[in-house]
Amino acid sequence: MFRKYIALIRMKYVEMLAYRLATIVWMTGAMVQPLITMVVWTNIYPSQSNSFILYFITLIFVERMTSAWDVWELDREIREGTFSNYILRPFHPIHWAIAENIVYKVLFLIVLLPIWGVLAVFVPALRPDVSGWQFVLFVTALFLGATLRFMFSYICGLLGFWVTKVTAIYGMFEVVSLFLSGRIAPLSLLPPILKQISMYLPFRYMIGFPIDIVMGTMTRVEIGYGFFGAMAWAIIFISVLRWLWKAGLKKNQAVGG
Amino acid sequence: MIHVQHLSKSFRVHVRQAGWFDAVRSLFKREYRIVEAVKDISFSIQPGEIVGFLGPNGAGKTTTMKMLAGLLHPTSGEITVGGFVPFEQKAEFKKMMSLVMGQKSQLIWDIPPMETFLVNKAIYEIDDRVFRQTLDELVELLELQPLLTKPTRSLSLGQRMRCELAAALLHRPAILFLDEPTIGLDVHTQEKVRRFIAQYNREHQTTILLTSHYMGDVTALCDRVLIINYGTLMYDGDLKVLTETLTPYKLLEIHFPSVPDVSWDDYGELVAVEEGKVTLRVPREQVPEVSSQFLRNFQVYDLNIQDPPMEEVIKRAFQEGAHVS
């Protein structure tokens, strides 16, 4: 298992180097929307601009570290029939996707951390007062968020066995998630009813929850509930994934050839 | 090695009419049609055999092959391949077979083929020593050395196909499914691939099921053929016997210094008269007699006796399908 992952990670790394420019554009492009949103909010509440800066810079970091593109890949591979290549091999296709995620996210980490470090020298707001425990909780929540977002994206991708152009469905969820995951505004600024709803949906645990840990705005009990919600969704997603995979293979038309 | 019994596969296909109005209508009311791609097929293949799988486009060849490889779930019937039920997706099953599709690539597009080989080495859990040995053998047989480090996308079709074969054989599968491995290749490369397949089968006793549109592949590689049309198996047996029953004649090609003026119908059915050359269709049993008559009674440069082209045999098989089986 370990050796297989090493081989896949190596291959994905070589592949990523083949797409140097695309990788850079893709990484920096994703920062634009949160930065614009940040500027808007600091203008609305100039007195709290420091906490908005911390929130949105953390958001950029968390968003990149949890980003998921697998639905686009799966949609294309299933529609064009190249997915068969993975089914034929004696290693579950999801491992290829996980290996790819590891490679790109390590790259994001290597690029983003030094940038944060340099920015923090000039912008005091970026030196959050985070205890060791808080940091451990943040990393754990971030990992859970990345897992949830990945599985959600993969689940939508597997729907490609039934529906062509499944990315449309995913796009719809992305819009919902813009609000409920805390990407447009911190969840604390949402109307109470939306905030209530977001607790029961998976989107908050993908992005907003790790950020709120850094911001230090949650009580211990709230953090506990947060982890409980994230874990619950992880279990749900794992079961859905397993079921969809089995059902999807039966439905598979292995097009082309 | 391969046992197939009463295998069927049907697809539910959405019927779409062309045109603006019908396209809109299909948004609200979808019509489906059941397409039976494969109907009640049974056959077995012994270890080490190379079997040709023939049929026109859309006959059900690829569908059958995809079921044998575990990609498609059969609607009904039973398949065992090397003792496994393909659709159960067991890792041991996948390690003992390979499917090569001429139209699809397992090589990773933007990086060199060697990277795919290394990934396969890990995934198929190939031992270092065995991997080296197999790779060396394949590199030599398929002349891959200069191709290993070029990005796959920059390879020509023929070069890519050779790498494709290597990628599929690294784990030394006991069963190889080849779906049109020579499609789109030039005659020279086709010949190369063909020779490789024959040699590989001889040396490793790999069981091979092969589909192709090029009769050259089939006549060069397969003693036994399966013919399928409209999803049903129409013939399963010796290629020679098929040729003899379906086309009970040979082609006689006679070269003259100058074509004599004779009544050709007395010797056989006239196919063509060209400058200094006459082609006749002669019933098999009369071939020796007719040719000796020509050699005795006329001044003849050269005389060739040929089997009718495979295309014609197949065409007849499809026309007279019911009689063959």
XYZ file of C-alpha atoms in Angstrom:
582
model
C 0.000 0.000 0.000
C 2.730 2.406 1.075
C 4.848 1.557 -1.986
C 1.901 2.000 -4.290
C 1.269 5.451 -2.838
C 4.907 6.412 -3.232
C 4.778 5.407 -6.907
C 1.532 7.275 -7.525
C 2.756 10.377 -5.709
C 5.980 10.335 -7.713
C 4.044 10.052 -10.958
C 1.617 12.828 -10.009
C 4.574 15.014 -9.084
C 6.171 14.480 -12.495
C 2.812 15.187 -14.092
C 2.396 18.371 -12.092
C 5.800 19.581 -13.256
C 4.587 19.053 -16.813
C 1.806 21.556 -16.093
C 3.900 24.188 -14.293
C 2.135 27.238 -15.643
C -1.358 25.845 -15.188
C -0.559 24.968 -11.584
C 0.624 28.507 -10.782
C -2.323 30.183 -12.479
C -4.694 27.830 -10.811
C -3.273 28.438 -7.384
C -3.093 32.222 -7.529
C -6.402 32.527 -9.383
C -8.241 30.958 -6.479
C -7.052 33.704 -4.164
C -8.741 36.523 -6.020
C -12.309 35.976 -4.886
C -11.544 35.820 -1.121
C -9.310 38.901 -1.419
C -12.079 40.906 -3.073
C -14.583 39.758 -0.463
C -12.118 40.766 2.234
C -11.769 44.285 0.825
C -15.564 44.626 0.717
C -15.991 43.588 4.361
C -13.146 45.750 5.692
C -14.856 48.688 3.970
C -18.190 47.909 5.571
C -16.721 47.457 9.072
C -13.483 49.493 9.101
C -13.232 49.174 12.875
C -12.939 45.376 12.641
C -10.702 45.286 9.609
C -7.977 43.394 11.486
C -10.145 40.428 12.268
C -11.498 40.403 8.700
C -7.959 40.334 7.349
C -7.081 37.371 9.560
C -10.343 35.649 8.656
C -9.947 35.942 4.902
C -6.233 35.175 4.767
C -6.951 32.049 6.823
C -9.819 31.399 4.432
C -7.464 31.512 1.450
C -5.201 29.027 3.180
C -8.001 26.701 4.274
C -9.785 26.952 0.940
C -6.645 25.915 -0.959
C -5.782 23.127 1.456
C -9.276 21.651 1.208
C -9.937 22.371 -2.445
C -11.355 19.481 -4.474
C -11.344 19.143 -8.218
C -12.086 15.445 -8.494
C -15.612 15.897 -9.774
C -14.268 17.562 -12.937
C -11.783 14.782 -13.522
C -14.275 11.998 -12.901
C -16.938 13.626 -15.021
C -14.570 13.817 -17.969
C -13.057 10.379 -17.453
C -16.389 8.613 -17.153
C -17.928 10.511 -20.073
C -14.939 9.871 -22.335
C -14.437 6.306 -21.178
C -10.871 6.705 -19.906
C -12.040 5.781 -16.420
C -11.988 2.147 -17.568
C -8.195 2.247 -17.312
C -8.444 2.681 -13.563
C -11.137 0.045 -13.105
C -8.989 -2.474 -14.966
C -6.054 -2.067 -12.598
C -5.856 -3.864 -9.259
C -5.894 -0.681 -7.154
C -9.018 1.301 -6.382
C -9.242 4.463 -8.546
C -9.842 6.629 -5.483
C -6.208 6.112 -4.452
C -5.059 7.839 -7.633
C -7.167 10.838 -6.674
C -5.929 10.814 -3.070
C -2.301 10.689 -4.251
C -2.955 13.634 -6.556
C -4.504 15.586 -3.689
C -1.487 14.926 -1.495
C 0.937 16.177 -4.167
C -0.930 19.403 -4.919
C -1.701 20.200 -1.319
C 1.864 19.733 -0.210
C 2.806 22.157 -2.975
C 0.168 24.649 -1.778
C 1.558 24.328 1.731
C 5.125 24.903 0.566
C 4.088 28.022 -1.326
C 1.520 29.474 1.076
C 3.340 29.133 4.411
C 6.353 31.317 3.498
C 4.014 33.888 1.950
C 2.077 33.995 5.215
C 5.349 34.304 7.132
C 6.503 37.281 5.068
C 3.091 38.963 5.225
C 2.956 38.502 8.994
C 6.118 40.597 9.324
C 4.298 43.585 7.841
C 0.702 42.962 8.853
C 0.288 42.513 12.624
C -3.236 41.141 12.135
C -1.718 38.015 10.642
C 0.017 37.053 13.889
C -2.889 35.248 15.533
C -2.718 34.452 19.203
C -3.049 30.691 18.897
C -2.278 28.234 21.689
C -0.686 24.849 21.046
C -3.966 23.101 21.639
C -5.791 25.422 19.301
C -3.214 24.695 16.652
C -3.632 20.928 16.999
C -7.401 21.321 16.805
C -7.046 23.533 13.737
C -4.860 21.028 11.899
C -7.253 18.218 12.766
C -10.265 20.220 11.623
C -8.429 21.201 8.454
C -7.666 17.563 7.686
C -11.297 16.614 8.319
C -12.420 19.491 6.098
C -10.147 18.411 3.270
C -11.407 14.839 3.605
C -15.038 15.928 3.561
C -14.619 18.187 0.567
C -12.698 15.523 -1.300
C -15.307 12.858 -0.612
C -18.148 15.177 -1.533
C -16.473 15.984 -4.821
C -15.750 12.309 -5.514
C -19.339 11.363 -4.672
C -20.655 13.918 -7.156
C -18.143 12.631 -9.694
C -19.375 9.077 -9.320
C -22.868 10.278 -10.189
C -21.333 10.530 -13.661
C -22.176 6.840 -14.034
C -25.823 7.896 -14.156
C -25.828 11.469 -15.415
C -23.672 13.056 -18.077
C -22.194 16.452 -17.201
C -22.544 15.954 -13.505
C -20.438 19.084 -12.899
C -23.648 21.130 -13.262
C -25.024 19.542 -10.098
C -21.754 20.158 -8.325
C -21.770 23.798 -9.432
C -25.143 24.230 -7.754
C -23.824 22.837 -4.473
C -20.802 25.113 -4.749
C -23.077 28.164 -4.783
C -24.925 26.952 -1.686
C -21.603 26.221 -0.068
C -20.314 29.743 -0.807
C -22.738 30.997 1.833
C -22.941 28.064 4.211
C -19.236 27.286 4.385
C -18.269 30.807 5.380
C -16.615 31.808 2.154
C -18.678 34.931 1.460
C -18.827 36.042 5.073
C -17.947 34.618 8.487
C -20.802 32.394 9.618
C -21.306 34.659 12.653
C -22.525 37.391 10.301
C -25.153 35.188 8.670
C -28.822 35.433 9.701
C -29.352 33.114 12.707
C -31.573 30.749 10.748
C -28.897 30.191 8.082
C -26.302 29.730 10.788
C -28.553 27.134 12.383
C -28.999 25.309 9.086
C -25.269 25.371 8.364
C -24.624 23.333 11.521
C -26.510 20.408 10.055
C -25.052 20.549 6.546
C -21.562 19.374 5.617
C -20.329 22.626 4.030
C -19.414 24.461 7.211
C -17.144 21.611 8.294
C -15.277 21.834 5.015
C -14.057 25.438 5.420
C -15.674 27.613 8.091
C -15.074 25.353 11.073
C -11.237 25.273 10.956
C -11.170 29.054 10.423
C -13.392 29.643 13.442
C -10.944 27.633 15.550
C -8.134 30.035 14.570
C -10.359 33.060 15.209
C -10.996 31.753 18.713
C -14.665 32.714 18.618
C -16.066 29.359 19.710
C -16.658 27.929 23.157
C -15.285 24.497 24.017
C -18.736 22.996 23.724
C -19.174 24.526 20.269
C -15.845 23.103 19.158
C -16.884 19.694 20.490
C -20.145 19.839 18.561
C -18.191 20.924 15.495
C -15.951 17.882 15.584
C -18.949 15.686 16.199
C -20.696 17.139 13.120
C -17.595 16.766 10.942
C -17.092 13.150 11.996
C -20.751 12.340 11.462
C -20.600 13.698 7.938
C -17.369 11.826 7.277
C -19.061 8.561 8.236
C -22.072 9.375 6.075
C -19.855 10.224 3.104
C -17.811 7.043 3.443
C -20.957 4.902 3.382
C -22.407 6.824 0.449
C -19.124 6.490 -1.438
C -18.997 2.747 -0.941
C -22.568 2.285 -2.008
C -22.278 4.576 -5.046
C -19.122 2.844 -6.180
C -20.773 -0.577 -6.182
C -23.979 0.622 -7.789
C -22.105 2.794 -10.278
C -19.909 -0.024 -11.541
C -23.027 -2.026 -12.365
C -24.375 0.956 -14.210
C -21.091 1.652 -15.946
C -21.270 1.589 -19.716
C -17.493 1.744 -20.179
C -18.105 3.915 -23.216
C -15.851 4.070 -26.232
C -13.448 1.573 -27.565
C -9.199 -20.505 -19.328
C -12.258 -18.574 -20.464
C -15.765 -19.964 -20.132
C -18.792 -18.052 -21.266
C -22.299 -19.384 -20.944
C -25.524 -17.836 -22.198
C -24.030 -14.393 -21.870
C -26.281 -11.429 -22.661
C -25.988 -7.705 -22.241
C -28.638 -5.135 -22.962
C -28.450 -1.375 -22.607
C -31.247 1.077 -22.066
C -30.724 3.783 -24.615
C -32.385 7.141 -24.650
C -33.925 7.711 -28.069
C -33.249 11.221 -29.304
C -34.760 12.633 -32.428
C -32.851 15.177 -34.416
C -34.332 18.636 -34.824
C -35.257 21.562 -32.607
C -38.756 20.559 -31.681
C -37.959 16.970 -30.872
C -34.923 17.977 -28.863
C -37.138 20.136 -26.650
C -39.759 17.436 -26.400
C -37.157 14.957 -25.211
C -36.536 17.194 -22.208
C -39.998 16.393 -20.922
C -40.743 12.984 -22.243
C -37.865 10.607 -22.582
C -38.239 7.558 -24.718
C -36.074 4.565 -24.064
C -35.279 1.617 -26.172
C -33.624 -1.577 -24.995
C -30.655 -2.477 -27.148
C -29.506 -6.046 -26.880
C -25.821 -5.730 -27.607
C -25.000 -9.362 -26.857
C -27.526 -12.175 -27.014
C -27.017 -15.567 -25.416
C -23.396 -16.220 -26.348
C -21.522 -19.326 -25.195
C -17.936 -20.374 -25.867
C -14.753 -21.475 -24.123
C -11.116 -20.767 -24.801
C -8.300 -23.079 -23.733
C -5.035 -21.872 -22.163
C -2.516 -20.680 -24.731
C -5.011 -20.296 -27.573
C -5.164 -17.228 -29.803
C -8.739 -16.727 -30.889
C -9.914 -14.128 -33.377
C -13.146 -12.363 -32.614
C -14.712 -11.052 -35.793
C -17.751 -9.049 -36.680
C -18.765 -5.735 -38.207
C -18.902 -2.507 -36.190
C -21.547 -2.673 -33.492
C -21.756 -6.459 -33.576
C -21.032 -6.811 -29.869
C -17.334 -7.720 -29.907
C -16.127 -4.921 -27.675
C -19.108 -5.290 -25.336
C -18.290 -8.970 -24.884
C -14.645 -8.185 -24.283
C -15.490 -5.537 -21.708
C -17.609 -8.075 -19.870
C -14.753 -10.575 -19.952
C -12.433 -7.932 -18.500
C -14.888 -7.028 -15.743
C -15.678 -3.540 -16.993
C -19.300 -4.260 -17.774
C -21.809 -6.101 -15.671
C -23.530 -8.836 -17.709
C -27.319 -8.646 -17.901
C -27.478 -12.418 -17.693
C -25.322 -15.479 -18.175
C -22.102 -16.656 -16.640
C -18.457 -15.848 -17.231
C -15.370 -17.262 -15.630
C -11.950 -16.083 -16.688
C -8.992 -17.919 -15.188
C -11.319 -19.220 -12.482
C -12.594 -15.764 -11.533
C -15.881 -14.032 -12.136
C -14.630 -10.845 -13.808
C -17.212 -8.429 -12.447
C -16.325 -9.277 -8.862
C -13.281 -7.044 -9.437
C -10.867 -9.216 -7.463
C -7.323 -7.887 -7.431
C -5.964 -11.389 -8.229
C -8.118 -11.454 -11.347
C -6.883 -8.075 -12.512
C -3.302 -9.158 -12.007
C -3.725 -12.104 -14.352
C -5.256 -10.272 -17.294
C -4.851 -7.210 -19.463
C -7.089 -5.383 -21.879
C -5.557 -3.321 -24.647
C -7.879 -1.097 -26.625
C -6.547 0.384 -29.826
C -8.764 3.404 -29.339
C -7.982 4.003 -25.676
C -4.744 4.653 -23.891
C -3.701 3.551 -20.420
C -0.478 5.541 -20.721
C -0.534 8.814 -18.839
C -0.790 11.419 -21.538
C 1.549 14.239 -20.544
C 4.488 12.315 -19.145
C 6.808 9.653 -20.621
C 5.656 6.005 -20.885
C 8.313 4.947 -18.378
C 6.333 6.748 -15.660
C 3.279 4.640 -16.428
C 5.443 1.527 -16.364
C 6.735 2.431 -12.906
C 3.224 3.062 -11.622
C 2.109 -0.294 -12.995
C 5.106 -1.950 -11.384
C 3.952 -0.716 -7.968
C 0.248 -1.301 -8.505
C 0.636 -4.810 -9.878
C 3.226 -5.499 -7.167
C 5.859 -6.610 -9.631
C 9.108 -7.716 -8.099
C 12.155 -5.534 -8.989
C 14.039 -8.350 -10.683
C 11.036 -9.594 -12.656
C 10.223 -6.031 -13.670
C 13.736 -5.400 -15.022
C 13.718 -8.673 -16.897
C 10.255 -8.198 -18.397
C 10.938 -4.596 -19.297
C 14.218 -5.465 -21.013
C 12.495 -8.180 -23.018
C 9.649 -5.891 -24.063
C 11.949 -2.991 -24.864
C 13.936 -5.238 -27.161
C 11.001 -6.951 -28.857
C 9.051 -3.750 -29.372
C 12.062 -1.482 -29.953
C 11.035 0.932 -27.220
C 14.387 2.287 -26.043
C 14.170 5.725 -27.709
C 10.511 6.136 -26.723
C 10.725 5.560 -22.992
C 11.566 9.120 -22.012
C 9.457 11.091 -24.487
C 6.095 12.437 -23.306
C 3.371 10.063 -24.434
C 1.475 12.805 -26.256
C 4.406 13.359 -28.598
C 4.570 9.721 -29.730
C 3.142 8.638 -33.055
C 0.198 6.231 -33.030
C 2.408 3.277 -33.848
C 4.965 4.170 -31.195
C 2.235 4.682 -28.629
C 0.627 1.338 -29.442
C 3.926 -0.438 -28.865
C 4.289 1.259 -25.481
C 0.655 0.425 -24.780
C 1.379 -3.268 -25.326
C 4.409 -3.093 -23.056
C 2.402 -1.404 -20.285
C -0.209 -4.142 -20.555
C 2.300 -6.979 -20.415
C 4.611 -5.846 -17.609
C 2.754 -7.927 -15.035
C 2.921 -10.962 -17.336
C -0.802 -11.560 -17.630
C -1.937 -15.085 -18.453
C -4.842 -13.683 -20.452
C -4.678 -10.849 -22.914
C -7.661 -9.149 -24.501
C -6.705 -7.148 -27.567
C -9.391 -4.907 -28.967
C -8.292 -3.747 -32.398
C -4.632 -3.411 -31.473
C -3.617 -2.497 -35.014
C -6.319 0.051 -35.787
C -5.003 3.058 -37.670
C -1.473 1.680 -37.961
C 0.421 1.564 -41.235
C 1.041 -1.796 -42.888
C 4.621 -1.997 -41.676
C 3.739 -1.307 -38.034
C 0.744 -3.659 -38.224
C 3.119 -6.355 -39.322
C 5.465 -5.566 -36.428
C 2.694 -5.690 -33.844
C 1.376 -8.913 -35.343
C 4.773 -10.569 -35.227
C 5.209 -9.456 -31.641
C 1.861 -10.927 -30.582
C 2.637 -14.244 -32.259
C 6.064 -14.452 -30.676
C 4.816 -13.409 -27.269
C 2.099 -16.056 -27.367
C 4.617 -18.727 -28.403
C 7.052 -17.862 -25.639
C 4.658 -17.269 -22.773
C 1.624 -19.378 -23.729
C -0.558 -16.368 -23.097
C -4.216 -16.899 -23.888
C -5.234 -14.199 -26.347
C -8.606 -13.032 -27.584
C -8.242 -10.577 -30.420
C -10.655 -8.425 -32.364
C -9.624 -6.732 -35.541
C -10.943 -5.293 -38.731
C -7.800 -6.266 -40.546
C -8.078 -9.766 -41.886
C -4.305 -9.872 -42.033
C -4.200 -9.899 -38.218
C -6.639 -12.756 -38.025
C -5.158 -14.951 -40.747
C -1.654 -14.402 -39.405
C -2.445 -15.064 -35.752
C -5.564 -17.123 -35.239
C -6.387 -20.715 -36.099
C -9.752 -20.382 -34.505
C -12.292 -17.622 -34.958
C -15.532 -16.544 -33.344
C -17.846 -14.632 -35.608
C -20.468 -12.433 -34.067
C -23.148 -10.312 -35.670
C -26.171 -8.526 -34.211
C -25.011 -9.791 -30.823
C -25.274 -13.479 -31.670
C -22.469 -15.927 -32.176
C -22.639 -17.199 -35.742
C -19.547 -19.309 -35.997
C -17.045 -20.829 -33.613
C -14.352 -22.976 -35.120
C -11.436 -23.429 -37.403
C -10.609 -20.563 -39.713
C -9.618 -22.933 -42.558
C -12.841 -24.909 -42.350
C -14.779 -21.673 -42.442
C -12.969 -20.546 -45.542
C -13.546 -23.839 -47.262
C -17.237 -24.122 -46.495
C -18.111 -20.550 -47.217
C -15.971 -19.998 -50.248
C -15.643 -23.395 -51.914
C -13.414 -21.975 -54.633
C -9.969 -20.562 -55.164
C -8.767 -17.733 -57.272
C -6.614 -18.696 -60.223
C -4.421 -15.941 -61.529
C -2.869 -16.753 -64.899
C -0.278 -14.582 -66.602
C 0.029 -14.875 -70.366
C 2.420 -13.264 -72.857
C -0.787 -12.285 -74.628
C -4.243 -13.196 -73.418
C -5.671 -15.947 -75.661
C -9.194 -15.792 -77.029
C -10.970 -18.644 -75.300
C -14.309 -19.281 -73.725
C -13.332 -18.746 -70.059
C -16.630 -20.108 -68.816
C -15.419 -23.604 -69.668
C -12.761 -23.302 -66.959
C -14.391 -21.269 -64.256
C -16.110 -18.016 -63.409
C -14.325 -15.046 -64.953
C -13.395 -12.397 -62.375
C -11.191 -10.051 -64.389
C -9.254 -9.781 -67.617
C -6.374 -7.366 -67.550
C -3.312 -6.693 -69.657
C -1.657 -10.140 -69.843
C -3.522 -11.439 -66.798
C -6.751 -13.353 -66.241
C -8.365 -14.087 -62.884
C -10.785 -17.004 -62.606
C -12.877 -18.323 -59.740
C -12.547 -22.112 -59.775
C -14.250 -24.666 -57.477
C -11.676 -26.091 -55.069
C -11.837 -29.680 -56.298
C -11.322 -28.616 -59.905
C -8.275 -26.436 -59.235
C -5.580 -29.079 -60.014
C -7.327 -30.171 -63.205
C -7.947 -26.645 -64.514
C -4.462 -25.426 -63.803
C -2.810 -28.372 -65.505
C -5.022 -27.792 -68.553
C -3.750 -24.250 -68.789
C -0.151 -25.290 -68.397
C -0.586 -27.984 -71.078
C -2.582 -26.082 -73.685
C -1.373 -22.491 -73.437
C 1.825 -20.595 -73.230
C 1.755 -19.421 -69.609
C 4.234 -17.168 -67.801
C 2.989 -17.725 -64.353
C 0.088 -19.257 -62.485
C -1.011 -18.367 -58.921
C -3.548 -20.198 -56.832
C -4.984 -18.083 -54.029
C -7.561 -18.371 -51.307
C -10.297 -15.808 -51.648
C -9.640 -12.740 -49.484
C -10.766 -13.027 -45.884
C -13.083 -10.065 -46.325
C -15.113 -12.083 -48.748
C -15.286 -15.057 -46.408
C -16.558 -12.860 -43.645
C -19.044 -11.150 -45.894
C -20.434 -14.497 -46.855
C -20.506 -15.636 -43.279
C -22.711 -12.695 -42.439
C -24.943 -13.265 -45.429
C -25.344 -16.959 -44.844
C -24.878 -16.849 -41.094
C -27.565 -19.366 -40.297
C -25.990 -22.072 -42.446
C -22.576 -21.977 -40.866
C -23.338 -22.616 -37.245
